[in-house]
């Protein structure tokens, strides 16, 4: 592994665990057993390192999505896997990370958020069309509207004013929202498949 990759991996781990503000270049260098100078030779400051970490996270996220889609037997399985991965990811990320991004890197956050929103919306439409073709989602649903509704519900899920982390289990809310929404647009065949997958948990 390249030294820069090691720095990005360690910085990402610390940013997600402690938040961006609480992490220093000194701390990253120390954790890797290298000098601060070595880190600064690759990244001129923490902002550049943050951007590098975000690029890698984005690439890994896309690769993970493609892997899940290609390895799933049907769209219900795909969505279920996305849900499980989403729960795992959110449970491992300190909410301070998101607050720091919004506060200290607002332009980067807005740009990332906008791109992610577009990609998630397009992915939702693609999965809905696939579900209809597979006979798992009702053919009478309005794909654009349903994708928009599901998308907005996902945004509510991340709003701590509505679902404070200290009052609600992220996994329970995420699972409750996703399963109930998908059941509502599923055919009998789709609902049976959802129930079978839930029984395996």
GROMACS .gro file of N, CA and C in nm, residues 85-160:
model
  228
   85UNK      N    1  -2.615  -0.252   0.505
   85UNK     CA    2  -2.489  -0.178   0.493
   85UNK      C    3  -2.504  -0.036   0.546
   86UNK      N    4  -2.621   0.024   0.520
   86UNK     CA    5  -2.647   0.160   0.568
   86UNK      C    6  -2.651   0.166   0.720
   87UNK      N    7  -2.715   0.068   0.781
   87UNK     CA    8  -2.721   0.062   0.927
   87UNK      C    9  -2.581   0.044   0.986
   88UNK      N   10  -2.505  -0.046   0.926
   88UNK     CA   11  -2.369  -0.072   0.973
   88UNK      C   12  -2.283   0.056   0.963
   89UNK      N   13  -2.295   0.125   0.850
   89UNK     CA   14  -2.214   0.246   0.828
   89UNK      C   15  -2.251   0.356   0.927
   90UNK      N   16  -2.381   0.382   0.943
   90UNK     CA   17  -2.425   0.491   1.030
   90UNK      C   18  -2.394   0.462   1.176
   91UNK      N   19  -2.398   0.336   1.215
   91UNK     CA   20  -2.365   0.301   1.354
   91UNK      C   21  -2.217   0.317   1.383
   92UNK      N   22  -2.135   0.318   1.278
   92UNK     CA   23  -1.991   0.328   1.298
   92UNK      C   24  -1.939   0.471   1.280
   93UNK      N   25  -2.027   0.564   1.240
   93UNK     CA   26  -1.985   0.702   1.218
   93UNK      C   27  -2.035   0.792   1.330
   94UNK      N   28  -1.945   0.867   1.388
   94UNK     CA   29  -1.981   0.963   1.493
   94UNK      C   30  -2.057   1.079   1.429
   95UNK      N   31  -2.177   1.113   1.479
   95UNK     CA   32  -2.253   1.225   1.423
   95UNK      C   33  -2.175   1.356   1.417
   96UNK      N   34  -2.072   1.368   1.502
   96UNK     CA   35  -1.989   1.488   1.503
   96UNK      C   36  -1.921   1.508   1.367
   97UNK      N   37  -1.892   1.397   1.298
   97UNK     CA   38  -1.830   1.407   1.166
   97UNK      C   39  -1.917   1.489   1.071
   98UNK      N   40  -2.047   1.458   1.068
   98UNK     CA   41  -2.137   1.530   0.979
   98UNK      C   42  -2.152   1.676   1.021
   99UNK      N   43  -2.158   1.700   1.150
   99UNK     CA   44  -2.170   1.838   1.199
   99UNK      C   45  -2.045   1.919   1.163
  100UNK      N   46  -1.929   1.856   1.176
  100UNK     CA   47  -1.805   1.925   1.140
  100UNK      C   48  -1.799   1.955   0.991
  101UNK      N   49  -1.846   1.862   0.910
  101UNK     CA   50  -1.846   1.884   0.765
  101UNK      C   51  -1.931   2.005   0.729
  102UNK      N   52  -2.050   2.010   0.788
  102UNK     CA   53  -2.141   2.121   0.759
  102UNK      C   54  -2.086   2.255   0.808
  103UNK      N   55  -2.020   2.253   0.924
  103UNK     CA   56  -1.973   2.377   0.986
  103UNK      C   57  -1.842   2.428   0.925
  104UNK      N   58  -1.745   2.339   0.906
  104UNK     CA   59  -1.611   2.381   0.865
  104UNK      C   60  -1.584   2.367   0.715
  105UNK      N   61  -1.665   2.285   0.647
  105UNK     CA   62  -1.646   2.267   0.503
  105UNK      C   63  -1.781   2.276   0.432
  106UNK      N   64  -1.852   2.387   0.450
  106UNK     CA   65  -1.988   2.399   0.397
  106UNK      C   66  -1.999   2.383   0.245
  107UNK      N   67  -1.906   2.439   0.171
  107UNK     CA   68  -1.912   2.429   0.024
  107UNK      C   69  -1.889   2.285  -0.021
  108UNK      N   70  -1.792   2.220   0.040
  108UNK     CA   71  -1.765   2.079   0.007
  108UNK      C   72  -1.884   1.993   0.044
  109UNK      N   73  -1.941   2.018   0.162
  109UNK     CA   74  -2.058   1.942   0.207
  109UNK      C   75  -2.175   1.961   0.111
  110UNK      N   76  -2.203   2.086   0.073
  110UNK     CA   77  -2.315   2.113  -0.017
  110UNK      C   78  -2.296   2.045  -0.152
  111UNK      N   79  -2.173   2.050  -0.204
  111UNK     CA   80  -2.144   1.987  -0.333
  111UNK      C   81  -2.160   1.836  -0.326
  112UNK      N   82  -2.104   1.776  -0.220
  112UNK     CA   83  -2.117   1.632  -0.203
  112UNK      C   84  -2.262   1.590  -0.184
  113UNK      N   85  -2.332   1.667  -0.101
  113UNK     CA   86  -2.472   1.636  -0.072
  113UNK      C   87  -2.555   1.640  -0.200
  114UNK      N   88  -2.532   1.743  -0.281
  114UNK     CA   89  -2.608   1.757  -0.405
  114UNK      C   90  -2.581   1.641  -0.500
  115UNK      N   91  -2.454   1.605  -0.516
  115UNK     CA   92  -2.419   1.494  -0.604
  115UNK      C   93  -2.474   1.362  -0.553
  116UNK      N   94  -2.464   1.341  -0.422
  116UNK     CA   95  -2.516   1.217  -0.363
  116UNK      C   96  -2.667   1.206  -0.378
  117UNK      N   97  -2.736   1.321  -0.362
  117UNK     CA   98  -2.881   1.320  -0.375
  117UNK      C   99  -2.923   1.279  -0.515
  118UNK      N  100  -2.854   1.332  -0.615
  118UNK     CA  101  -2.887   1.299  -0.754
  118UNK      C  102  -2.861   1.152  -0.782
  119UNK      N  103  -2.747   1.103  -0.735
  119UNK     CA  104  -2.712   0.964  -0.759
  119UNK      C  105  -2.808   0.868  -0.688
  120UNK      N  106  -2.842   0.899  -0.565
  120UNK     CA  107  -2.935   0.813  -0.490
  120UNK      C  108  -3.073   0.811  -0.555
  121UNK      N  109  -3.116   0.928  -0.605
  121UNK     CA  110  -3.247   0.936  -0.669
  121UNK      C  111  -3.249   0.853  -0.797
  122UNK      N  112  -3.143   0.864  -0.877
  122UNK     CA  113  -3.135   0.786  -1.001
  122UNK      C  114  -3.128   0.637  -0.971
  123UNK      N  115  -3.056   0.600  -0.865
  123UNK     CA  116  -3.047   0.459  -0.826
  123UNK      C  117  -3.183   0.408  -0.781
  124UNK      N  118  -3.257   0.490  -0.707
  124UNK     CA  119  -3.391   0.451  -0.661
  124UNK      C  120  -3.482   0.423  -0.780
  125UNK      N  121  -3.480   0.509  -0.879
  125UNK     CA  122  -3.564   0.489  -0.999
  125UNK      C  123  -3.524   0.360  -1.071
  126UNK      N  124  -3.394   0.338  -1.082
  126UNK     CA  125  -3.344   0.218  -1.149
  126UNK      C  126  -3.391   0.091  -1.078
  127UNK      N  127  -3.384   0.092  -0.945
  127UNK     CA  128  -3.426  -0.025  -0.868
  127UNK      C  129  -3.577  -0.047  -0.875
  128UNK      N  130  -3.652   0.062  -0.878
  128UNK     CA  131  -3.798   0.050  -0.889
  128UNK      C  132  -3.838  -0.012  -1.023
  129UNK      N  133  -3.776   0.034  -1.131
  129UNK     CA  134  -3.804  -0.023  -1.263
  129UNK      C  135  -3.767  -0.171  -1.266
  130UNK      N  136  -3.654  -0.203  -1.205
  130UNK     CA  137  -3.609  -0.342  -1.201
  130UNK      C  138  -3.707  -0.428  -1.122
  131UNK      N  139  -3.758  -0.374  -1.010
  131UNK     CA  140  -3.853  -0.447  -0.927
  131UNK      C  141  -3.983  -0.476  -1.001
  132UNK      N  142  -4.025  -0.379  -1.081
  132UNK     CA  143  -4.148  -0.399  -1.161
  132UNK      C  144  -4.124  -0.508  -1.264
  133UNK      N  145  -4.009  -0.505  -1.331
  133UNK     CA  146  -3.975  -0.606  -1.432
  133UNK      C  147  -3.969  -0.746  -1.371
  134UNK      N  148  -3.923  -0.753  -1.246
  134UNK     CA  149  -3.911  -0.883  -1.179
  134UNK      C  150  -4.043  -0.930  -1.119
  135UNK      N  151  -4.146  -0.846  -1.127
  135UNK     CA  152  -4.275  -0.884  -1.071
  135UNK      C  153  -4.283  -0.871  -0.921
  136UNK      N  154  -4.188  -0.798  -0.862
  136UNK     CA  155  -4.183  -0.782  -0.717
  136UNK      C  156  -4.246  -0.651  -0.670
  137UNK      N  157  -4.249  -0.550  -0.757
  137UNK     CA  158  -4.315  -0.423  -0.727
  137UNK      C  159  -4.437  -0.408  -0.817
  138UNK      N  160  -4.540  -0.343  -0.765
  138UNK     CA  161  -4.663  -0.326  -0.841
  138UNK      C  162  -4.638  -0.245  -0.969
  139UNK      N  163  -4.694  -0.286  -1.081
  139UNK     CA  164  -4.671  -0.216  -1.207
  139UNK      C  165  -4.743  -0.081  -1.216
  140UNK      N  166  -4.836  -0.056  -1.123
  140UNK     CA  167  -4.913   0.069  -1.130
  140UNK      C  168  -4.848   0.184  -1.053
  141UNK      N  169  -4.732   0.161  -0.991
  141UNK     CA  170  -4.671   0.270  -0.915
  141UNK      C  171  -4.612   0.374  -1.010
  142UNK      N  172  -4.615   0.499  -0.966
  142UNK     CA  173  -4.554   0.609  -1.042
  142UNK      C  174  -4.408   0.615  -0.995
  143UNK      N  175  -4.317   0.566  -1.078
  143UNK     CA  176  -4.178   0.549  -1.038
  143UNK      C  177  -4.114   0.679  -0.987
  144UNK      N  178  -4.135   0.788  -1.058
  144UNK     CA  179  -4.072   0.916  -1.018
  144UNK      C  180  -4.122   0.960  -0.881
  145UNK      N  181  -4.254   0.953  -0.860
  145UNK     CA  182  -4.312   0.997  -0.733
  145UNK      C  183  -4.268   0.906  -0.618
  146UNK      N  184  -4.272   0.775  -0.640
  146UNK     CA  185  -4.232   0.681  -0.535
  146UNK      C  186  -4.085   0.699  -0.500
  147UNK      N  187  -4.002   0.718  -0.602
  147UNK     CA  188  -3.858   0.739  -0.576
  147UNK      C  189  -3.837   0.867  -0.495
  148UNK      N  190  -3.913   0.970  -0.528
  148UNK     CA  191  -3.902   1.097  -0.457
  148UNK      C  192  -3.947   1.081  -0.312
  149UNK      N  193  -4.057   1.012  -0.290
  149UNK     CA  194  -4.108   0.991  -0.154
  149UNK      C  195  -4.009   0.912  -0.069
  150UNK      N  196  -3.956   0.805  -0.127
  150UNK     CA  197  -3.861   0.723  -0.053
  150UNK      C  198  -3.734   0.803  -0.021
  151UNK      N  199  -3.691   0.880  -0.119
  151UNK     CA  200  -3.572   0.963  -0.104
  151UNK      C  201  -3.588   1.063   0.010
  152UNK      N  202  -3.703   1.129   0.016
  152UNK     CA  203  -3.727   1.229   0.120
  152UNK      C  204  -3.740   1.163   0.257
  153UNK      N  205  -3.796   1.044   0.263
  153UNK     CA  206  -3.804   0.974   0.391
  153UNK      C  207  -3.665   0.939   0.442
  154UNK      N  208  -3.575   0.903   0.350
  154UNK     CA  209  -3.437   0.873   0.389
  154UNK      C  210  -3.370   0.997   0.448
  155UNK      N  211  -3.402   1.114   0.392
  155UNK     CA  212  -3.346   1.239   0.444
  155UNK      C  213  -3.399   1.268   0.585
  156UNK      N  214  -3.526   1.235   0.609
  156UNK     CA  215  -3.583   1.254   0.743
  156UNK      C  216  -3.512   1.165   0.844
  157UNK      N  217  -3.474   1.048   0.800
  157UNK     CA  218  -3.407   0.952   0.887
  157UNK      C  219  -3.278   1.010   0.944
  158UNK      N  220  -3.209   1.089   0.863
  158UNK     CA  221  -3.080   1.145   0.906
  158UNK      C  222  -3.096   1.274   0.986
  159UNK      N  223  -3.219   1.322   0.998
  159UNK     CA  224  -3.244   1.448   1.070
  159UNK      C  225  -3.255   1.419   1.220
  160UNK      N  226  -3.154   1.461   1.295
  160UNK     CA  227  -3.152   1.433   1.439
  160UNK      C  228  -3.257   1.512   1.517
   0.00000   0.00000   0.00000
